[in-house]
Coordinates of C-alpha atoms in Angstrom, one line a residue:
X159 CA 73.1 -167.9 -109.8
X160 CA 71.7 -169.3 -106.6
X161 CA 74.2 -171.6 -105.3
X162 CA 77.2 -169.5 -106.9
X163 CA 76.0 -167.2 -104.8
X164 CA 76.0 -168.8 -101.7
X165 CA 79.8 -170.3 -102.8
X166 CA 80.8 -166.2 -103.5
X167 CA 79.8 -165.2 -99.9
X168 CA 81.9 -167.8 -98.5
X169 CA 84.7 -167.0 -100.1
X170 CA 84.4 -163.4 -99.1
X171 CA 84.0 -164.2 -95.5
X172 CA 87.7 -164.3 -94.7
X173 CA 88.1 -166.4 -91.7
X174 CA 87.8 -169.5 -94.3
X175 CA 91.8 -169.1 -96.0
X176 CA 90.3 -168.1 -99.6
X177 CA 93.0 -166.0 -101.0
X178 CA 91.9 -162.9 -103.2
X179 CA 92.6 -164.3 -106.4
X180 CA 90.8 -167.1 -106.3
X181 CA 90.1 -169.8 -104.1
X182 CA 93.1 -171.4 -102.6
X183 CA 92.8 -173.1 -99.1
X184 CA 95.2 -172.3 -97.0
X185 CA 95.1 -175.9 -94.8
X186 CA 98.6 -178.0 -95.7
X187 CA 100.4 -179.1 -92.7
X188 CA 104.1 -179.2 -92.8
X189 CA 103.9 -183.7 -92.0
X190 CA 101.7 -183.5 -94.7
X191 CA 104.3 -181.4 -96.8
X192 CA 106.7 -183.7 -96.2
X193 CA 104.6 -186.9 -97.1
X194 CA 104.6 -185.5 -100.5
X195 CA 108.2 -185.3 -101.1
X196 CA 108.5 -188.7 -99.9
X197 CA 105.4 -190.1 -102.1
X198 CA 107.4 -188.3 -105.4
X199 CA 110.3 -190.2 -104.3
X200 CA 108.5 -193.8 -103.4
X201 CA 106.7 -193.5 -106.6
X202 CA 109.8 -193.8 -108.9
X203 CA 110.3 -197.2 -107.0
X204 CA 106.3 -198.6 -106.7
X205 CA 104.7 -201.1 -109.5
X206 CA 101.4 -200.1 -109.3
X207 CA 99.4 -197.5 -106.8
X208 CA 96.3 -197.6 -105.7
X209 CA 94.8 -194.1 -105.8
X210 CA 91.9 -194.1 -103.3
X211 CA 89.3 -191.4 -103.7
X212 CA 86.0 -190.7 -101.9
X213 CA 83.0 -192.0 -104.4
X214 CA 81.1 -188.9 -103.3
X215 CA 83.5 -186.0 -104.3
X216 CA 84.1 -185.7 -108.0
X217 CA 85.2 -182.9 -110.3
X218 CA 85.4 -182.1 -113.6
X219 CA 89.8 -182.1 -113.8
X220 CA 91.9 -183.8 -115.8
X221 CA 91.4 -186.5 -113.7
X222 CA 88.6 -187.1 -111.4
X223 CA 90.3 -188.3 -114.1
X224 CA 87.8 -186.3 -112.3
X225 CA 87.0 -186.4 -108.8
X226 CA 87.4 -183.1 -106.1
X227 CA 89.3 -185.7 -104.1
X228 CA 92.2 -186.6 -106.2
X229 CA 95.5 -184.8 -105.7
X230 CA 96.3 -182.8 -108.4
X231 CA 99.9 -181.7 -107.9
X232 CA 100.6 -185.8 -108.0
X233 CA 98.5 -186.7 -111.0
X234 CA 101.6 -186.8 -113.6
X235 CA 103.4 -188.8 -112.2
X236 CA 100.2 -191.1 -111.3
X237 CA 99.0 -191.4 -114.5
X238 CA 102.7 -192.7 -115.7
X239 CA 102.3 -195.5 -113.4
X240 CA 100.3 -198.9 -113.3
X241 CA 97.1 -197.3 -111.7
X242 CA 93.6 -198.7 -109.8
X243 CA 91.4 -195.6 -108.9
X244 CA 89.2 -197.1 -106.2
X245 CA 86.3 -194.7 -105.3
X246 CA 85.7 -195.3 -101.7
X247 CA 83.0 -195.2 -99.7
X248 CA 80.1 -196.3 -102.5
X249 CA 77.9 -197.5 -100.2
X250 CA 77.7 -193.6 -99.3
X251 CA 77.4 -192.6 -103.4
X252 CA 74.5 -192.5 -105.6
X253 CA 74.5 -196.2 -107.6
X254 CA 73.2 -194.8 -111.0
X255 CA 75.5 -191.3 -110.8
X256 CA 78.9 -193.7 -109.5
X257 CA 77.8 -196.3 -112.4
X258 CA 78.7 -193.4 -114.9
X259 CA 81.9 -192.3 -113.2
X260 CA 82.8 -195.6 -113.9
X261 CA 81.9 -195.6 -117.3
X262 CA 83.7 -192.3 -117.6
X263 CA 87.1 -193.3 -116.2
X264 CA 86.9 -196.7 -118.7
X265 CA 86.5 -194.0 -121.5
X266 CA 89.7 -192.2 -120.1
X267 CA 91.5 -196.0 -120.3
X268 CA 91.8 -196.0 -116.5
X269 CA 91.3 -198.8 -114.4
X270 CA 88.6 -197.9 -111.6
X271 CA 86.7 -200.2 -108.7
X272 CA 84.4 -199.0 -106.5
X273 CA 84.8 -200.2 -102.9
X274 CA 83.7 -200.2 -99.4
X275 CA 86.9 -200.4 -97.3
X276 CA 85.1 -202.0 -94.9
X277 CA 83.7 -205.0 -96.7
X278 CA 85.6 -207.9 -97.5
X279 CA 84.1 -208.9 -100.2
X280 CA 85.1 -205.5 -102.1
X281 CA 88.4 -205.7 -100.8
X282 CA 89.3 -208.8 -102.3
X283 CA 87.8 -207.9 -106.1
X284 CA 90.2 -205.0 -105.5
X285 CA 93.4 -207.5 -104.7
X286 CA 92.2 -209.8 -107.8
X287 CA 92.6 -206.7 -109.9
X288 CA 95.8 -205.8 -108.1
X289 CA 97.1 -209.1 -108.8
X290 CA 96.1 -208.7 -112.2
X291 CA 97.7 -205.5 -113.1
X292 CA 100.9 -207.0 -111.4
X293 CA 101.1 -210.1 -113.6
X294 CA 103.5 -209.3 -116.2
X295 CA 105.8 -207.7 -113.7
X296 CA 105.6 -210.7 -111.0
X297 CA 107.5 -213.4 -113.6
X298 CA 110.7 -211.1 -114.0
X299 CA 110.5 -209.3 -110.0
X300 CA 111.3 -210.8 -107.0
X301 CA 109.9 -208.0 -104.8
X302 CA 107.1 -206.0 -105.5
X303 CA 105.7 -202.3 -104.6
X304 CA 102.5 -201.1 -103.8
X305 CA 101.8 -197.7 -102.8
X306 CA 98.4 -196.5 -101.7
X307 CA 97.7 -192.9 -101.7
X308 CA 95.0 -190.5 -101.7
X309 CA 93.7 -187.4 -100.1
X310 CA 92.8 -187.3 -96.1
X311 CA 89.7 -188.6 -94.9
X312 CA 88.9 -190.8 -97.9
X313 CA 89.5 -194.4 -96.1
X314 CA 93.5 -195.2 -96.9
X315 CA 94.1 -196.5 -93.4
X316 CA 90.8 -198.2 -93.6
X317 CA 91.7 -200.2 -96.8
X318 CA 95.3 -200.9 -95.5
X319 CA 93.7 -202.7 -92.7
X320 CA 90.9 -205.0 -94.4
X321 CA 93.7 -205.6 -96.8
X322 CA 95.7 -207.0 -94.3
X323 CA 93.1 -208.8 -92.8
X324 CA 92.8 -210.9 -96.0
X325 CA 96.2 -211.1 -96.8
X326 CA 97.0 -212.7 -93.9
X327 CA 94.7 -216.1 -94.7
X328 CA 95.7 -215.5 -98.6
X329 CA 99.2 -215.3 -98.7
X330 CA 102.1 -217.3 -96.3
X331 CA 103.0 -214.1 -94.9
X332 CA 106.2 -214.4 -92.5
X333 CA 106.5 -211.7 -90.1
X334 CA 103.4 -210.5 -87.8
X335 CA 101.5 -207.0 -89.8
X336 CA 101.1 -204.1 -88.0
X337 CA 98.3 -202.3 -88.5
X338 CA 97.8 -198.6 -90.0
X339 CA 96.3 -196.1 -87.6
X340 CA 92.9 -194.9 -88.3
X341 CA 91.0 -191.5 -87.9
X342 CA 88.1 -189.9 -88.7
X343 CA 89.9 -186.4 -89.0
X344 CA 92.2 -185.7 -92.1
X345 CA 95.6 -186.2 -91.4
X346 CA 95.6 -188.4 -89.2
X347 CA 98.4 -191.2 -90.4
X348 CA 101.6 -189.2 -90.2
X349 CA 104.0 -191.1 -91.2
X350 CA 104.6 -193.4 -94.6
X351 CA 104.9 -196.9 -93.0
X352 CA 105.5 -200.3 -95.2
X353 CA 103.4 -203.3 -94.8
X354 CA 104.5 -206.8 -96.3
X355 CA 101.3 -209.2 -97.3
X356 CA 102.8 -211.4 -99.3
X357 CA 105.7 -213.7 -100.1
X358 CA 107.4 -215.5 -103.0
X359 CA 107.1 -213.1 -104.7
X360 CA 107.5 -210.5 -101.4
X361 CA 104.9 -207.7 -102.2
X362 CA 104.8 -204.7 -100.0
X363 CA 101.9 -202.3 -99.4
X364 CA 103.0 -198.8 -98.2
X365 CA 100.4 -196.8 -96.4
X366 CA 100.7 -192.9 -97.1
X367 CA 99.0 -189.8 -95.5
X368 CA 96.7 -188.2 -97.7
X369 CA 98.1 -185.0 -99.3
X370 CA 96.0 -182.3 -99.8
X371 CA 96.7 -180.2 -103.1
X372 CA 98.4 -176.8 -101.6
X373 CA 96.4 -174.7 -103.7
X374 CA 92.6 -175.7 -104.6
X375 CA 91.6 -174.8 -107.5
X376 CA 88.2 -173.1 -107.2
X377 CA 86.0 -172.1 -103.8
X378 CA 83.1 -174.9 -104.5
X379 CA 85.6 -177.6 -105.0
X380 CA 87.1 -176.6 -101.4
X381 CA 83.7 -176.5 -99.8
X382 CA 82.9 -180.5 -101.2
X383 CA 86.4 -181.7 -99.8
X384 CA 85.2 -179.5 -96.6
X385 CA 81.9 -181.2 -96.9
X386 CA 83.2 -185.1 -97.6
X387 CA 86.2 -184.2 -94.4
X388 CA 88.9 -183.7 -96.4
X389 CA 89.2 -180.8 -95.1
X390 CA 89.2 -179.9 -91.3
X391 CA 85.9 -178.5 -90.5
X392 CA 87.3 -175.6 -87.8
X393 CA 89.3 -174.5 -91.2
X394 CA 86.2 -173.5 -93.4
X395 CA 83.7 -173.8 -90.3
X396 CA 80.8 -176.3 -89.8
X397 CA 78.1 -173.2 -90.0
X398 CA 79.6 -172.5 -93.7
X399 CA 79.8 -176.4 -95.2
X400 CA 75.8 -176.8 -93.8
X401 CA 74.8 -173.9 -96.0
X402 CA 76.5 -175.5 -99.1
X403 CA 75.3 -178.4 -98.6
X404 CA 71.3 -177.3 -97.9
X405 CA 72.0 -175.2 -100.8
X406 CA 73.0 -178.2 -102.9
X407 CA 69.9 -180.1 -101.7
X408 CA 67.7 -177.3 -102.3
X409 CA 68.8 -176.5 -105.7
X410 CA 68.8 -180.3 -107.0
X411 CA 65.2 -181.1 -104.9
X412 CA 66.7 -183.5 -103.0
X413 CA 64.2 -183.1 -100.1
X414 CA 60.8 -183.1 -102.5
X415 CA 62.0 -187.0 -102.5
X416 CA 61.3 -187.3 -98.7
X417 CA 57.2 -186.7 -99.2
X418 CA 56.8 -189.9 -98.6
X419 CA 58.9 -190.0 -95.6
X420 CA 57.0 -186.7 -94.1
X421 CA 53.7 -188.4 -95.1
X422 CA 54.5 -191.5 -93.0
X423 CA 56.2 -189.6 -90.1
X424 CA 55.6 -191.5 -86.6
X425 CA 56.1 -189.2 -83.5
X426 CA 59.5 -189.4 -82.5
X427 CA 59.9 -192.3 -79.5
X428 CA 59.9 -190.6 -76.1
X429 CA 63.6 -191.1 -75.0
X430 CA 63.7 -191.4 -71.0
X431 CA 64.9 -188.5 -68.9
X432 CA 68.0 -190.1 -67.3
X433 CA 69.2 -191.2 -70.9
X434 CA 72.4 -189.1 -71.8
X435 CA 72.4 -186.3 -74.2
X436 CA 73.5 -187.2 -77.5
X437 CA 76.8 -185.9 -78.7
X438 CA 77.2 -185.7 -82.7
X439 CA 79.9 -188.2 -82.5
X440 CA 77.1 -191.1 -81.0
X441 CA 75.7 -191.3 -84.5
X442 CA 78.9 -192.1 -86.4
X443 CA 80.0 -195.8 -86.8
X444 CA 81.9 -196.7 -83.8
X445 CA 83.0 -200.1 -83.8
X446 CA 84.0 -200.2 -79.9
X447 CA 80.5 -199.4 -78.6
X448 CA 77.8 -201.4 -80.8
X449 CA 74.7 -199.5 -81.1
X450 CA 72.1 -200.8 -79.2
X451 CA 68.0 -201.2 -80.0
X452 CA 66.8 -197.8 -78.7
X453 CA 70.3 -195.9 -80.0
X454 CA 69.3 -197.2 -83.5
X455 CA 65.1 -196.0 -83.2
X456 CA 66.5 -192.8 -81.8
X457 CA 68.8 -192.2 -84.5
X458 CA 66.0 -193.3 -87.1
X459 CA 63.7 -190.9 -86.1
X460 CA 65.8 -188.6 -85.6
X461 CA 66.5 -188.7 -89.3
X462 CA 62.5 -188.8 -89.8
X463 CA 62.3 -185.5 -88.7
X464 CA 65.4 -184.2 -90.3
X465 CA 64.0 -185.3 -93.3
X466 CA 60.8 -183.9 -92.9
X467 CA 61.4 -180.4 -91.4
X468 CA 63.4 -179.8 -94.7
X469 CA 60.8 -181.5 -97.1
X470 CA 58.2 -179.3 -95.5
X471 CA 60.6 -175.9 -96.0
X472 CA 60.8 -176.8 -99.7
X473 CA 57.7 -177.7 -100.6
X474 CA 56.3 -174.5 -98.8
X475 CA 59.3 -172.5 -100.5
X476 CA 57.6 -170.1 -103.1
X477 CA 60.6 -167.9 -104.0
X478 CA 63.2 -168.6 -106.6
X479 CA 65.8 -170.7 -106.1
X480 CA 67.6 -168.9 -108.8
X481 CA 68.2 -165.5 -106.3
X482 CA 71.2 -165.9 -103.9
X483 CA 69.2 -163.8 -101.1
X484 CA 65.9 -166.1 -101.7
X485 CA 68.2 -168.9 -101.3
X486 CA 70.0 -167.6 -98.3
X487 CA 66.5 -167.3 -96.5
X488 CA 65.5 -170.8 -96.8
X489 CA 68.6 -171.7 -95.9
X490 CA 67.9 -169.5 -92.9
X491 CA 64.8 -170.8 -92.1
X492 CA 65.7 -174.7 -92.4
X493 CA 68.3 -173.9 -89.7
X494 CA 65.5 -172.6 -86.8
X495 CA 63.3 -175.9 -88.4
X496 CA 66.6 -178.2 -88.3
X497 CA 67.3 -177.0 -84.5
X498 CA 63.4 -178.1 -83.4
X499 CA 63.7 -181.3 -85.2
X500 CA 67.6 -182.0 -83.8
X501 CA 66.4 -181.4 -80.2
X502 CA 68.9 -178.4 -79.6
X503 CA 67.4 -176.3 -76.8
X504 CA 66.8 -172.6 -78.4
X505 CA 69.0 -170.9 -75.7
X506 CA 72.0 -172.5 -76.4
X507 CA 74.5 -170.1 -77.2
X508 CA 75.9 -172.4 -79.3
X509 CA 72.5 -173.9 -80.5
X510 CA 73.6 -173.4 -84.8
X511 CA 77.1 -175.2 -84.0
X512 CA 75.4 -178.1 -82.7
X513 CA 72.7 -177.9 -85.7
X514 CA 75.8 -178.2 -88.6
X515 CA 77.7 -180.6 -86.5
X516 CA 74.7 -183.0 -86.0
X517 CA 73.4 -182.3 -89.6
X518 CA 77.0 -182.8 -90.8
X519 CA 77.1 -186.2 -89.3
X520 CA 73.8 -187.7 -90.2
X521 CA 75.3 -186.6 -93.7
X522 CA 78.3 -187.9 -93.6
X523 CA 77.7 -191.0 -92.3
X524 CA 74.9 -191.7 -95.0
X525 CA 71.8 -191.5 -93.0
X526 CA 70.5 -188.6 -95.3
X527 CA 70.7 -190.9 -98.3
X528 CA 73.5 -191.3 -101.1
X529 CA 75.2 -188.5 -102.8
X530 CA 77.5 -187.7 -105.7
X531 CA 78.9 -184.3 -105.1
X532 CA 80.1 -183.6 -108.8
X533 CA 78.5 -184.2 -112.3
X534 CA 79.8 -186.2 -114.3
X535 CA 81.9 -184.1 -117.5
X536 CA 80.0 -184.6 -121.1

């Protein structure tokens, strides 16, 4: 009851676009509307698609051929076509908890890779699969399509780049290949754009936005798209994904696993006066400004102390995690522990903003660990 609790309150706090029956975010810009008519329309004409999902975010639908990130309101007419799921961002996911998602969508007869958009190496297992699902079609077609879609924030724009990157010492590839434009907030690629990678025989990639289903299904699988960026974070608010998510980690024990971390804490390094405040954004891969020696110990034991002001809180915890308001206190109390060990001055007005947005990031960008959001169905 705990958690379900703590996923009931946010559905009754209004601001976050829950309708009264049941759990439908409200967030589907009208580009993004009009992506999807255009996706329905370039699918009757595409030879294979290339669904890409966040390996983090997966739920017990039809599909997932189960994951939170896939877009329902497309899955007929995805499942008719040649299909590669690739769960993106793995190096983010759980190993052992991905391995069986794997497993599970071989069950379901559906080709699924996981990748790292952002490694070569993955990238091209994913082409040699491509190529492989293409061959029967490649003998009889002169010109091929491939569409990749997918919901925001899962690493489209990302994969259509490294793609090209190889593709262009692969394949004899005749005009110059513009690049897709990449974002860290959902929505960002607004328009469906075509990239050619290949000739004799000509095969086209076509970078899509990600569509976001209009109406999601249940409040818990709204607040892990929330939590993975799928959805904006100003739409469900940072202070309401942080308490799902320490209630997720709470309930599954997740920080009992960092004794060993709290046991071998260091004192944080003494960061000079004159250095700059930190903004949340500093600790997300940027690959314009290189991290440098002291960024990298800051952010390490800044982590450290993450880890172990919540390890502490749990193992201390002597309520039951079972009971919504015993939850909600811990949850409480980690943020006041999270705010010492995040360096947020306690007169900041704004002091649990800046908690979620900084704890949101260290999540997000894998610095907490690796997590599977969704169980995987019997």
């Amino acid at each position: 009851m705990g958690i379900k609790g703590i996923v009931k309150k946010a559905m009754e706090l209004g601001e976050m676009g829950f309708n009264k029956e049941g759990g439908a975010i409200n967030w589907f810009p009208g580009h993004m509307a009009a992506a999807t008519r255009a996706i329905r329309n370039r699918l009757k004409l595409s030879d294979l698609v290339i669904e890409v999902r966040d390996a983090r975010v997966c739920t017990r639908y039809i599909h997932y051929i189960p994951f939170s990130s896939a877009h329902q309101d497309l899955q007929p007419q995805l499942s008719a076509k040649r299909r590669i799921v690739a769960l993106n961002k793995k190096d983010l996911a759980n190993s052992n908890v991905l391995n069986k998602w794997v497993r599970y969508f071989d069950s379901c007869k559906q080709d699924c890779l996981p990748i790292n958009a952002h490694n070569r190496s993955s990238i091209r297992k994913l082409l040699e699969l491509v190529e492989f699902k293409l061959k029967e079609v490649i003998s009889r077609e002169p010109t091929l399509l491939v569409m990749v879609v997918g919901v925001p924030n899962v690493g489209k724009s990302a994969l259509i780049n490294s793609i090209h990157q190889i593709a262009s010492t692969r394949f004899p590839v005749q005009e110059k290949m513009k690049r897709a434009t990449v974002g860290p907030l959902p929505g960002v690629t607004q328009d469906i754009a075509g990239y050619k990678i290949a000739h004799q025989p000509s095969i086209y990639v076509l970078d899509t936005p990600g569509v976001l289903v209009p109406s999601i299904p249940n409040v818990e699988t709204g607040l892990k798209l929330a939590l993975a960026g799928s959805v904006k974070d100003s739409v469900v608010g940072e202070d309401r994904i942080v308490q799902y998510l320490l209630a997720v980690l709470n309930t599954r024990g997740t920080p009992l696993h960092w004794k060993q971390v709290a046991n071998q804490r260091e004192e944080i390094t003494q960061i000079s006066e004159d250095k700059p405040d930190y903004n949340p954004k500093d600790l997300r891969a940027n690959r314009k400004r290189a991290l440098n020696a002291s960024d990298l110990l800051y952010v390490k034991d800044l982590v450290k102390e993450v880890q172990h002001a919540l390890y502490i809180t749990l193992s201390e915890f002597d309520g039951n995690m079972e009971d919504e308001n015993e939850l909600e206190c811990l949850i409480e109390h980690q943020f006041e522990v999270l705010q010492r060990a995040l360096k947020i001055p306690h007169k900041s007005s704004e002091a649990r903003l800046m908690v979620s947005k900084k704890f949101l990031t260290l999540f997000r960008a894998g610095k907490l660990g690796s997590f599977v959001l969704d169980d995987v169905p019997e």
